[in-house]
Amino acid sequence: MAGAATHLPSFLFSLMHHHHHLLLLSLLLIATSVGIVHGLEEKKIVALHQLLWEDKSTSRISSPQRTRREKGATVMEIRHHSHYSGHIESYNDYLKKLLVSDEARVSSLQSQISNAASGEVYRDSLQAQIPLTSGAKLQTLNYIVTIGLGSKNMTVIVDTGSDLTWVQCKPCLYCYNQEDPLFDPSTSSYYQAIPCNSTTCDYLRAASGSTGVCGSDRSSCNYALSYGDGSSSRGVLSRERIDLGGTTVEGFIFGCGQNNQGLFGGTSGLMGLGRTQLSLISQTHDRFGGIFSYCLPTRLYNSSGSLVLGGDPSVYRNFTPISYTRMILDPQQAPFYFLNLTGVEVGGVALQASGFSNGKILIDSGTVITRLVPSVYKALKSEFVRQFSSYPSAPGFSILDTCFNLSSYEEVRVPKLRLEFEGGVEVNVDVTGIFYFVKKDASQVCLAIASLSYEDEVGIIGNYQQKNHRIVYDTVNLKVGFAEETCSYS
Ligand SMILES: *[C@@H]1O[C@H](CO)[C@@H](O)[C@H](O)[C@H]1NC(C)=O
Ligand SMILES: *[C@@H]1O[C@H](CO)[C@@H](O)[C@H](O)[C@H]1NC(C)=O
Ligand SMILES: *[C@@H]1O[C@H](CO)[C@@H](O)[C@H](O)[C@H]1NC(C)=O
Ligand SMILES: *[C@@H]1O[C@H](CO)[C@@H](O)[C@H](O)[C@H]1NC(C)=O
Ligand SMILES: *[C@@H]1O[C@H](CO)[C@@H](O)[C@H](O)[C@H]1NC(C)=O
């Protein structure tokens, strides 16, 4: 394909606003065809329109509960987490906070990866499909889906980097504010607390980052999860009937959280899609065969992608053929999905860096900004800056150190970014995943990728760079597939 004249879309970057308080970035696809490929240089022409607080003209309102059910799979709508209630600081402070919490997650992941103690490997499988949306309204840049728990609907963050699904439960010792009513076990006839002396409670002891202990009455199995940013959930391991995009699963094991704090925005909790026995994927293996996929939308508001549980490809729409790369298994790091990053191209130029010699990289739906080992980041930054040198630079912001002042441009030519994984799998990062708008007037627009501190840390592919792709996790055949899919329409 290199060198071929192709028609590439141009993109409108706009900012949006929610509840008259919260200003957020939205990167919006416009369907015009403008594009140029010069020899090795591959760039997209990106239109930087006046940044808006809200974009009403181009958005359509989607039904937040839309679900589809197809043979062997279930589909759920995935959205950005974007409810907001309460006090909000300036947009800048807000963005900074998001990146600080992202950084805290990354530190936590790094320490889990390096300190992995559990030698147990769980190989199980489950499947279901759920809509995913951006979590920006709920003050996170994570993605959310709505599931049925008992007879209630609960909106939870989609997290491939952890296992136990939990929601806030009555009676609360401490619960943060959430949008949905709290789950009340006493109103559900399907609810059961899991006994402490059960093997299920043993799984909990083995699951990453959590401990299973017997309650004071020696009957309940208490869990305690802590996330690196100081967020935590503690409560009682329980079973309940859940509904995943129209598919009912009985006796689903989840955490009934009675003491929950942290950066979960207004969501009800978290859905764990990691690899161990307690994850939703393992628990629904009989149903969905250990395969799930998602497409993350680029827009913050009123657009949705999907979380698909099950491997039936007919549920995906508008996608290119899926290319699969090997999932690297590390029994010491049970919940995580690792891939082998073998190369990166910037505007068609292949980067040279020592960091590709190992290449093990985590793919995570709960980390926002992609982190690269220093040697790879340095090469990327230098090539990107070289190709983007006609635009004035701007000061760095938080963890982002490669920034530009684009306030006087209507259009910019953005070098394409391509990730290459073992097996020759090439993934073109969506143009909306290349820049992070720090200032609404585009006077500080940063490359949305950050460096790790040490060469021996493990890189992470964050959700910002996963947008507009169908990403298929096949835990049976141990492979992860990528296809381009436009899932940001409403
Ligand atoms: C999103 O949809 C809601 C109604 O559901 C509407 O009030 C709001 O203005 C829309 N937001 C944008 C940015 O279009
Ligand atoms: C939960 O969502 C489903 C799917 O849209 C909807 O049919 C149902 O009425 C909702 N249930 C409650 C209790 O809100
Ligand atoms: C767990 O404890 C209960 C009550 O002490 C007892 O009846 C039950 O048999 C025990 N179950 C197992 C699997 O040991
Ligand atoms: C990644 O792939 C390269 C090239 O095939 C190989 O040399 C390297 O050992 C692989 N890395 C891992 C962690 O498997
Ligand atoms: C960005 O560039 C514009 C136009 O060149 C200039 O007026 C403005 O002062 C710059 N802003 C910053 C923050 O550097």
Coordinates of C-alpha atoms and ligand atoms in Angstrom, one line a residue:
M1 CA 0.0 0.0 0.0
A2 CA 2.9 2.4 0.7
G3 CA 3.1 5.0 -2.0
A4 CA -0.3 4.3 -3.4
A5 CA -2.6 7.3 -3.8
T6 CA -5.4 6.6 -1.4
H7 CA -8.4 8.6 -0.4
L8 CA -8.2 9.4 3.2
P9 CA -10.8 11.0 5.3
S10 CA -10.3 14.4 6.9
F11 CA -11.2 15.0 10.5
L12 CA -12.8 17.7 12.4
F13 CA -11.5 18.1 15.9
S14 CA -14.1 19.7 18.2
L15 CA -14.6 20.2 21.9
M16 CA -17.8 19.5 23.6
H17 CA -19.4 20.4 26.8
H18 CA -21.7 18.6 29.2
H19 CA -24.2 20.0 31.7
H20 CA -22.8 23.5 31.0
H21 CA -19.9 22.8 33.2
L22 CA -17.7 20.2 31.8
L23 CA -15.6 20.9 28.8
L24 CA -14.3 17.8 27.0
L25 CA -12.5 17.0 23.9
S26 CA -14.2 15.3 21.1
L27 CA -12.6 14.1 17.9
L28 CA -15.2 13.9 15.2
L29 CA -15.1 12.1 12.0
I30 CA -16.2 14.1 8.9
A31 CA -17.0 12.1 5.8
T32 CA -15.1 14.1 3.3
S33 CA -12.3 12.6 1.3
V34 CA -9.1 14.5 1.1
G35 CA -5.8 12.7 1.4
I36 CA -2.3 12.6 0.3
V37 CA 0.4 10.0 0.3
H38 CA 3.8 11.2 -0.8
G39 CA 6.3 8.4 -1.2
L40 CA 7.2 7.2 2.2
E41 CA 5.3 10.0 3.9
E42 CA 1.9 9.0 4.9
K43 CA -0.1 11.8 6.4
K44 CA -3.7 12.6 7.0
I45 CA -5.0 16.0 6.4
V46 CA -6.9 16.9 9.5
A47 CA -9.2 19.9 9.7
L48 CA -9.0 21.7 13.0
H49 CA -12.3 23.5 13.1
Q50 CA -13.1 26.0 15.7
L51 CA -13.4 24.0 18.8
L52 CA -16.9 23.8 20.1
W53 CA -18.4 23.3 23.5
E54 CA -21.1 21.2 22.1
D55 CA -21.7 19.8 18.7
K56 CA -25.4 19.4 18.1
S57 CA -25.4 19.6 14.4
T58 CA -23.6 16.4 13.7
S59 CA -24.6 14.2 16.5
R60 CA -27.6 11.9 16.6
I61 CA -29.0 10.7 19.8
S62 CA -28.6 7.0 20.4
S63 CA -30.6 4.8 22.6
P64 CA -28.3 4.1 25.5
Q65 CA -29.9 0.7 26.0
R66 CA -29.8 -0.6 22.5
T67 CA -28.8 -4.2 22.4
R68 CA -28.6 -6.9 19.7
R69 CA -28.5 -10.6 20.1
E70 CA -27.1 -12.8 17.4
K71 CA -26.4 -16.4 17.1
G72 CA -23.8 -17.5 19.8
A73 CA -23.1 -14.0 20.9
T74 CA -24.6 -11.1 22.7
V75 CA -24.0 -7.4 21.8
M76 CA -23.9 -4.6 24.3
E77 CA -23.6 -0.9 23.6
I78 CA -20.3 0.6 24.8
R79 CA -20.2 4.3 25.7
H80 CA -17.8 6.9 27.1
H81 CA -18.3 7.3 30.8
S82 CA -19.5 10.8 30.7
H83 CA -22.0 11.6 33.4
Y84 CA -21.0 14.4 35.6
S85 CA -22.4 15.7 38.8
G86 CA -20.8 17.9 41.3
H87 CA -18.1 20.5 41.4
I88 CA -15.8 20.9 38.4
E89 CA -12.6 22.8 38.3
S90 CA -11.2 24.3 35.1
Y91 CA -11.0 22.2 32.0
N92 CA -7.3 22.2 32.4
D93 CA -7.3 21.0 35.9
Y94 CA -9.8 18.4 34.9
L95 CA -7.6 17.1 32.1
K96 CA -4.6 17.1 34.4
K97 CA -6.5 15.0 36.9
L98 CA -7.5 12.5 34.3
L99 CA -3.9 12.1 33.3
V100 CA -2.8 11.9 36.9
S101 CA -5.2 9.1 37.5
D102 CA -4.1 7.4 34.3
E103 CA -0.5 7.6 35.5
A104 CA -1.5 6.1 38.9
R105 CA -3.2 3.2 37.1
V106 CA 0.0 2.6 35.0
S107 CA 2.2 2.6 38.2
S108 CA -0.2 0.1 39.7
L109 CA -0.1 -2.1 36.6
Q110 CA 3.7 -1.9 36.5
S111 CA 4.0 -3.0 40.1
Q112 CA 1.6 -5.8 39.6
I113 CA 3.5 -7.0 36.6
S114 CA 6.8 -6.9 38.3
N115 CA 5.7 -8.3 41.6
A116 CA 3.4 -10.9 40.3
A117 CA 3.4 -13.6 43.0
S118 CA 0.7 -16.0 42.1
G119 CA 1.9 -19.0 40.2
E120 CA -1.6 -20.3 39.5
V121 CA -2.9 -20.2 36.0
Y122 CA -6.6 -20.2 35.3
R123 CA -7.7 -21.1 31.9
D124 CA -11.4 -20.8 31.6
S125 CA -13.8 -19.3 29.2
L126 CA -17.1 -17.3 28.8
Q127 CA -18.7 -14.9 26.3
A128 CA -21.2 -12.0 26.1
Q129 CA -21.6 -8.7 24.2
I130 CA -22.3 -5.4 25.7
P131 CA -22.5 -1.8 24.4
L132 CA -19.4 0.3 25.3
T133 CA -19.4 4.0 25.6
S134 CA -16.9 6.6 26.6
G135 CA -16.7 7.3 30.3
A136 CA -16.0 11.0 30.0
K137 CA -19.3 12.1 31.4
L138 CA -18.5 10.2 34.5
Q139 CA -15.2 12.0 34.8
T140 CA -13.1 9.2 33.5
L141 CA -11.8 8.6 30.0
N142 CA -12.8 5.0 30.4
Y143 CA -15.6 3.2 28.7
I144 CA -18.9 1.9 30.2
V145 CA -21.6 -0.6 29.5
T146 CA -24.9 -1.2 31.1
I147 CA -25.6 -4.7 32.5
G148 CA -28.7 -6.1 34.3
L149 CA -28.0 -7.2 37.8
G150 CA -30.9 -8.9 39.5
S151 CA -33.8 -6.7 38.2
K152 CA -31.7 -3.5 38.0
N153 CA -29.6 -2.0 35.3
M154 CA -26.1 -1.0 36.4
T155 CA -23.5 1.0 34.4
V156 CA -20.0 -0.2 34.9
I157 CA -16.5 0.5 33.6
V158 CA -15.1 -2.0 31.1
D159 CA -11.7 -3.2 32.3
T160 CA -9.6 -5.8 30.6
G161 CA -6.9 -5.3 33.2
S162 CA -8.8 -6.8 36.2
D163 CA -11.0 -9.8 36.9
L164 CA -13.6 -9.4 39.5
T165 CA -16.8 -7.5 38.5
W166 CA -18.2 -5.5 41.3
V167 CA -20.9 -2.9 42.0
Q168 CA -21.7 -0.7 45.0
C169 CA -24.1 -2.4 47.3
K170 CA -26.4 -1.7 50.2
P171 CA -25.7 -1.5 53.1
C172 CA -22.9 0.9 52.3
L173 CA -20.2 1.6 54.8
Y174 CA -19.0 4.1 52.3
C175 CA -20.2 4.6 48.7
Y176 CA -19.3 7.3 46.3
N177 CA -22.1 9.0 44.4
Q178 CA -23.3 7.0 41.5
E179 CA -25.9 7.7 38.8
D180 CA -27.9 4.4 39.1
P181 CA -29.7 3.6 42.3
L182 CA -27.5 1.4 44.6
F183 CA -27.9 -2.3 44.3
D184 CA -29.9 -3.7 47.2
P185 CA -29.3 -7.4 47.7
S186 CA -32.3 -7.7 50.0
T187 CA -34.7 -6.9 47.1
S188 CA -33.4 -9.7 44.9
S189 CA -34.5 -13.3 45.2
Y190 CA -31.5 -14.5 43.1
Y191 CA -28.9 -12.9 45.3
Q192 CA -26.6 -15.2 47.4
A193 CA -23.6 -14.3 49.5
I194 CA -20.8 -16.9 48.8
P195 CA -19.7 -18.9 51.9
C196 CA -16.2 -18.5 53.1
N197 CA -15.4 -22.2 53.0
S198 CA -16.3 -22.5 49.3
T199 CA -13.7 -23.1 46.5
T200 CA -15.1 -19.9 44.9
C201 CA -13.7 -18.0 47.8
D202 CA -10.3 -19.7 47.1
Y203 CA -10.3 -18.3 43.6
L204 CA -10.6 -14.9 45.1
R205 CA -7.5 -15.4 47.2
A206 CA -5.7 -16.2 44.0
A207 CA -7.0 -13.4 41.9
S208 CA -4.7 -10.6 41.3
G209 CA -4.8 -7.7 43.7
S210 CA -7.5 -9.1 45.9
T211 CA -7.7 -11.1 49.1
G212 CA -10.5 -13.4 50.2
V213 CA -11.1 -13.5 53.9
C214 CA -13.8 -14.8 56.1
G215 CA -16.2 -12.3 57.6
S216 CA -16.5 -12.0 61.3
D217 CA -19.3 -14.4 61.3
R218 CA -17.1 -16.8 59.4
S219 CA -19.7 -17.2 56.8
S220 CA -19.2 -14.6 54.1
C221 CA -16.3 -14.3 51.8
N222 CA -15.0 -10.8 51.9
Y223 CA -13.0 -9.3 49.0
A224 CA -10.8 -6.2 49.0
L225 CA -9.6 -4.8 45.7
S226 CA -7.3 -1.9 45.5
Y227 CA -6.3 0.0 42.4
G228 CA -3.0 1.9 42.2
D229 CA -4.5 5.4 42.3
G230 CA -5.9 4.8 45.8
S231 CA -9.3 3.7 44.5
S232 CA -10.6 0.6 46.2
S233 CA -13.7 -1.6 46.6
R234 CA -14.4 -3.9 49.5
G235 CA -17.4 -6.0 50.2
V236 CA -18.9 -9.5 50.0
L237 CA -18.3 -12.0 47.2
S238 CA -21.8 -12.9 45.9
R239 CA -23.8 -14.5 43.2
E240 CA -26.6 -12.9 41.2
R241 CA -28.4 -13.3 38.0
I242 CA -27.0 -11.0 35.4
D243 CA -28.2 -9.9 32.0
L244 CA -25.6 -9.2 29.3
G245 CA -27.2 -7.6 26.3
G246 CA -30.2 -9.8 26.5
T247 CA -28.4 -13.0 27.6
T248 CA -29.1 -14.1 31.1
V249 CA -26.4 -15.7 33.2
E250 CA -27.4 -17.3 36.5
G251 CA -25.2 -17.4 39.5
F252 CA -22.7 -14.9 38.3
I253 CA -20.0 -14.2 40.8
F254 CA -19.4 -10.6 41.6
G255 CA -18.3 -8.3 44.4
C256 CA -21.1 -6.6 46.4
G257 CA -19.1 -3.5 47.3
Q258 CA -19.9 -1.9 50.7
N259 CA -16.9 0.3 51.0
N260 CA -15.9 1.9 47.7
Q261 CA -13.8 4.9 47.0
G262 CA -12.0 6.4 44.1
L263 CA -12.1 7.5 40.6
F264 CA -15.0 5.5 39.3
G265 CA -17.0 8.7 38.4
G266 CA -20.8 8.1 38.6
T267 CA -20.6 4.5 37.5
S268 CA -22.0 1.7 39.6
G269 CA -18.7 -0.3 39.5
L270 CA -16.5 -2.2 37.2
M271 CA -16.7 -5.2 34.8
G272 CA -13.6 -7.4 34.9
L273 CA -12.6 -8.8 31.6
G274 CA -9.2 -10.2 32.5
R275 CA -8.1 -13.8 32.1
T276 CA -8.6 -15.5 35.5
Q277 CA -11.3 -17.7 36.8
L278 CA -13.4 -14.9 38.4
S279 CA -13.5 -12.7 35.3
L280 CA -16.7 -12.3 33.4
I281 CA -15.0 -13.9 30.4
S282 CA -14.2 -17.0 32.4
Q283 CA -17.5 -17.2 34.1
T284 CA -19.4 -17.1 30.8
H285 CA -17.2 -19.5 28.9
D286 CA -20.0 -22.1 28.4
R287 CA -22.1 -19.4 26.9
F288 CA -19.7 -17.4 24.8
G289 CA -16.7 -19.6 24.3
G290 CA -14.0 -17.4 25.8
I291 CA -14.1 -14.8 23.0
F292 CA -15.0 -11.2 23.3
S293 CA -14.4 -8.1 21.3
Y294 CA -15.1 -4.4 21.4
C295 CA -15.1 -1.3 19.3
L296 CA -14.4 1.9 21.3
P297 CA -16.1 5.0 19.9
T298 CA -14.2 8.2 19.4
R299 CA -16.9 10.7 20.4
L300 CA -17.5 11.5 24.0
Y301 CA -21.2 12.0 23.7
N302 CA -24.1 10.4 22.0
S303 CA -22.1 7.8 20.2
S304 CA -21.6 4.2 21.0
G305 CA -19.6 1.2 20.1
S306 CA -20.1 -2.3 21.2
L307 CA -18.8 -4.9 23.5
V308 CA -19.5 -8.3 22.0
L309 CA -19.4 -11.5 24.1
G310 CA -18.9 -14.4 21.8
G311 CA -17.0 -15.0 18.6
D312 CA -19.6 -14.8 15.9
P313 CA -18.1 -12.4 13.4
S314 CA -21.5 -11.6 11.9
V315 CA -22.2 -9.3 14.8
Y316 CA -19.4 -6.9 13.7
R317 CA -20.3 -4.3 11.1
N318 CA -18.3 -2.2 8.8
F319 CA -15.0 -3.8 9.6
T320 CA -11.9 -4.8 7.6
P321 CA -10.7 -8.4 7.8
I322 CA -9.5 -9.3 11.3
S323 CA -5.7 -9.9 11.6
Y324 CA -4.6 -11.9 14.6
T325 CA -1.5 -11.7 16.6
R326 CA -0.3 -14.1 19.4
M327 CA -1.4 -13.4 22.9
I328 CA 1.7 -13.8 25.2
L329 CA 0.7 -15.8 28.2
D330 CA 2.4 -15.1 31.5
P331 CA 1.2 -17.3 34.3
Q332 CA 2.8 -14.9 36.8
Q333 CA 0.6 -12.1 35.5
A334 CA -2.6 -13.9 35.1
P335 CA -5.3 -11.2 34.5
F336 CA -3.4 -9.4 31.8
Y337 CA -3.4 -9.6 28.0
F338 CA 0.1 -9.1 26.5
L339 CA 1.0 -8.8 22.9
N340 CA 4.4 -8.6 21.1
L341 CA 4.9 -5.1 19.6
T342 CA 7.5 -5.7 16.9
G343 CA 7.6 -2.3 15.3
V344 CA 6.1 1.2 14.9
E345 CA 5.9 3.4 11.8
V346 CA 5.4 7.1 11.8
G347 CA 4.3 8.5 8.5
G348 CA 5.6 5.4 6.8
V349 CA 9.0 5.5 8.4
A350 CA 9.9 2.5 10.5
L351 CA 11.4 3.4 13.8
Q352 CA 14.6 1.8 15.0
A353 CA 14.8 1.2 18.7
S354 CA 16.3 -1.4 21.0
G355 CA 13.0 -1.7 22.8
F356 CA 11.5 -3.8 20.0
S357 CA 13.9 -6.6 20.9
N358 CA 11.6 -7.8 23.6
G359 CA 8.4 -6.2 22.6
K360 CA 6.0 -7.5 25.3
I361 CA 3.3 -5.0 25.7
L362 CA 0.0 -4.9 27.6
I363 CA -3.2 -4.1 25.9
D364 CA -5.6 -2.5 28.4
S365 CA -9.1 -1.0 28.1
G366 CA -8.7 0.8 31.4
T367 CA -5.5 2.8 30.6
V368 CA -6.1 5.9 28.5
I369 CA -2.8 7.0 27.1
T370 CA -0.4 4.5 25.5
R371 CA 2.9 4.1 27.3
L372 CA 6.1 3.1 25.4
V373 CA 9.5 2.1 26.8
P374 CA 11.9 5.0 26.6
S375 CA 13.9 3.8 23.6
V376 CA 10.8 3.4 21.5
Y377 CA 9.1 6.6 22.7
K378 CA 12.3 8.6 22.0
A379 CA 12.5 7.3 18.4
L380 CA 8.8 8.0 17.9
K381 CA 8.9 11.5 19.3
S382 CA 11.9 12.4 17.2
E383 CA 10.4 11.1 14.0
F384 CA 7.0 12.6 14.7
V385 CA 8.6 16.0 15.5
R386 CA 10.7 15.8 12.4
Q387 CA 7.7 15.2 10.2
F388 CA 5.6 17.7 12.0
S389 CA 8.3 20.4 12.2
S390 CA 6.4 23.0 10.2
Y391 CA 4.0 23.5 13.1
P392 CA 5.1 25.5 16.2
S393 CA 5.7 23.6 19.4
A394 CA 4.0 24.3 22.7
P395 CA 4.9 23.4 26.3
G396 CA 4.3 19.8 27.5
F397 CA 1.3 19.0 29.7
S398 CA 1.4 16.5 32.5
I399 CA 2.8 13.2 31.1
L400 CA 2.6 14.5 27.5
D401 CA 5.8 16.1 26.4
T402 CA 5.3 16.6 22.7
C403 CA 2.9 19.4 22.1
F404 CA 2.1 22.0 19.4
N405 CA 0.3 25.3 19.1
L406 CA -2.1 24.7 16.2
S407 CA -4.4 27.6 17.0
S408 CA -3.7 29.4 13.8
Y409 CA -4.4 26.4 11.5
E410 CA -7.6 25.1 10.1
E411 CA -6.0 22.0 8.8
V412 CA -2.9 20.1 9.7
R413 CA -1.1 17.2 8.0
V414 CA -0.8 14.5 10.7
P415 CA 1.7 11.7 10.2
K416 CA 0.0 8.3 10.3
L417 CA 0.9 6.1 13.2
R418 CA 1.1 2.3 12.7
L419 CA 1.8 -0.3 15.3
E420 CA 3.1 -3.7 14.2
F421 CA 2.6 -6.9 16.1
E422 CA 4.1 -10.3 15.9
G423 CA 2.8 -12.2 12.8
G424 CA 2.9 -9.1 10.6
V425 CA -0.2 -7.6 12.0
E426 CA -0.4 -3.9 11.3
V427 CA -2.7 -1.6 13.2
N428 CA -3.2 2.0 12.0
V429 CA -4.0 4.2 15.0
D430 CA -7.2 6.1 14.3
V431 CA -6.4 9.8 13.6
T432 CA -8.5 10.7 16.7
G433 CA -6.0 8.7 18.8
I434 CA -3.0 10.8 17.8
F435 CA -3.6 14.1 19.5
Y436 CA -4.9 15.1 22.9
F437 CA -6.3 18.7 23.0
V438 CA -5.2 20.3 26.2
K439 CA -6.5 23.8 25.2
K440 CA -9.8 24.3 23.6
D441 CA -8.3 26.9 21.2
A442 CA -5.8 24.3 20.0
S443 CA -2.9 26.3 21.3
Q444 CA -1.7 23.2 23.2
V445 CA -2.3 20.0 21.3
C446 CA -0.1 17.1 22.5
L447 CA 0.9 13.8 21.0
A448 CA -1.3 11.4 23.0
I449 CA 1.5 8.9 23.8
A450 CA 3.8 9.0 26.8
S451 CA 7.1 7.5 27.8
L452 CA 7.7 5.0 30.6
S453 CA 10.6 5.8 32.9
Y454 CA 12.6 2.6 32.5
E455 CA 13.4 0.3 29.6
D456 CA 12.5 -2.8 31.6
E457 CA 8.9 -1.6 32.3
V458 CA 6.2 -3.1 30.1
G459 CA 4.5 -0.9 27.5
I460 CA 0.8 -0.5 27.5
I461 CA -1.6 0.1 24.6
G462 CA -4.2 2.5 26.1
N463 CA -7.8 2.9 25.0
Y464 CA -7.1 6.3 23.4
Q465 CA -5.2 4.5 20.6
Q466 CA -7.7 1.6 20.3
K467 CA -10.6 3.7 19.1
N468 CA -12.4 2.8 15.9
H469 CA -11.0 -0.8 15.8
R470 CA -12.7 -4.1 16.4
I471 CA -10.4 -5.8 18.9
V472 CA -11.1 -9.4 19.4
Y473 CA -9.7 -11.3 22.4
D474 CA -9.7 -15.0 21.9
T475 CA -8.8 -16.7 25.1
V476 CA -9.1 -20.2 23.7
N477 CA -6.8 -19.8 20.7
L478 CA -4.7 -17.3 22.6
K479 CA -4.8 -14.6 20.0
V480 CA -5.9 -11.0 19.7
G481 CA -7.3 -9.7 16.5
F482 CA -7.6 -6.2 15.0
A483 CA -9.8 -4.8 12.3
E484 CA -10.7 -1.2 11.4
E485 CA -14.3 -0.5 12.3
T486 CA -16.0 2.9 12.4
C487 CA -18.1 2.6 15.5
S488 CA -18.5 6.2 16.4
Y489 CA -21.8 6.8 14.7
S490 CA -24.7 7.0 17.0
Ligands
LIG1 C1 -26.6 14.3 23.5 O1 -27.9 13.9 23.6 C2 -28.6 14.6 24.6 C3 -30.0 14.1 24.7 O2 -30.0 12.7 24.9 C4 -28.7 16.1 24.3 O3 -29.3 16.8 25.3 C5 -27.2 16.6 24.2 O4 -27.3 18.0 23.8 C6 -26.5 15.8 23.2 N1 -25.1 16.2 23.2 C7 -24.4 16.5 22.2 C8 -23.0 16.9 22.4 O5 -24.9 16.5 21.0
LIG2 C1 -32.8 -2.2 31.7 O1 -32.4 -2.1 30.4 C2 -33.2 -2.9 29.5 C3 -32.6 -2.9 28.2 O2 -32.7 -1.7 27.5 C4 -34.6 -2.4 29.6 O3 -35.5 -3.1 28.7 C5 -35.2 -2.5 31.0 O4 -36.4 -1.9 31.0 C6 -34.2 -1.8 32.0 N1 -34.7 -2.2 33.3 C7 -34.8 -1.3 34.3 C8 -35.2 -1.9 35.6 O5 -34.6 -0.1 34.1
LIG3 C1 -19.2 -24.7 54.9 O1 -19.6 -24.4 56.2 C2 -21.0 -24.7 56.4 C3 -21.4 -24.2 57.8 O2 -20.4 -24.2 58.7 C4 -21.2 -26.2 56.3 O3 -22.5 -26.6 56.5 C5 -20.8 -26.6 54.9 O4 -20.8 -28.0 54.8 C6 -19.3 -26.2 54.6 N1 -19.0 -26.4 53.2 C7 -17.9 -26.9 52.8 C8 -17.7 -27.0 51.3 O5 -17.0 -27.2 53.6
LIG4 C1 8.5 -10.8 19.6 O1 8.8 -11.2 18.2 C2 10.1 -11.1 17.9 C3 10.2 -11.3 16.4 O2 9.4 -12.4 16.0 C4 10.9 -12.1 18.7 O3 12.3 -12.1 18.4 C5 10.7 -11.8 20.2 O4 11.3 -12.8 20.9 C6 9.2 -11.8 20.5 N1 9.1 -11.3 21.8 C7 8.3 -12.0 22.7 C8 8.2 -11.3 24.1 O5 7.8 -13.0 22.5
LIG5 C1 -0.2 30.1 19.6 O1 -0.1 30.7 18.4 C2 -0.8 31.8 18.2 C3 -0.7 32.2 16.7 O2 0.6 32.1 16.2 C4 -0.3 32.9 19.1 O3 -1.0 34.1 18.9 C5 -0.5 32.5 20.5 O4 0.1 33.4 21.4 C6 0.2 31.1 20.7 N1 -0.3 30.6 22.0 C7 0.6 30.1 22.9 C8 0.0 29.6 24.2 O5 1.8 29.9 22.7

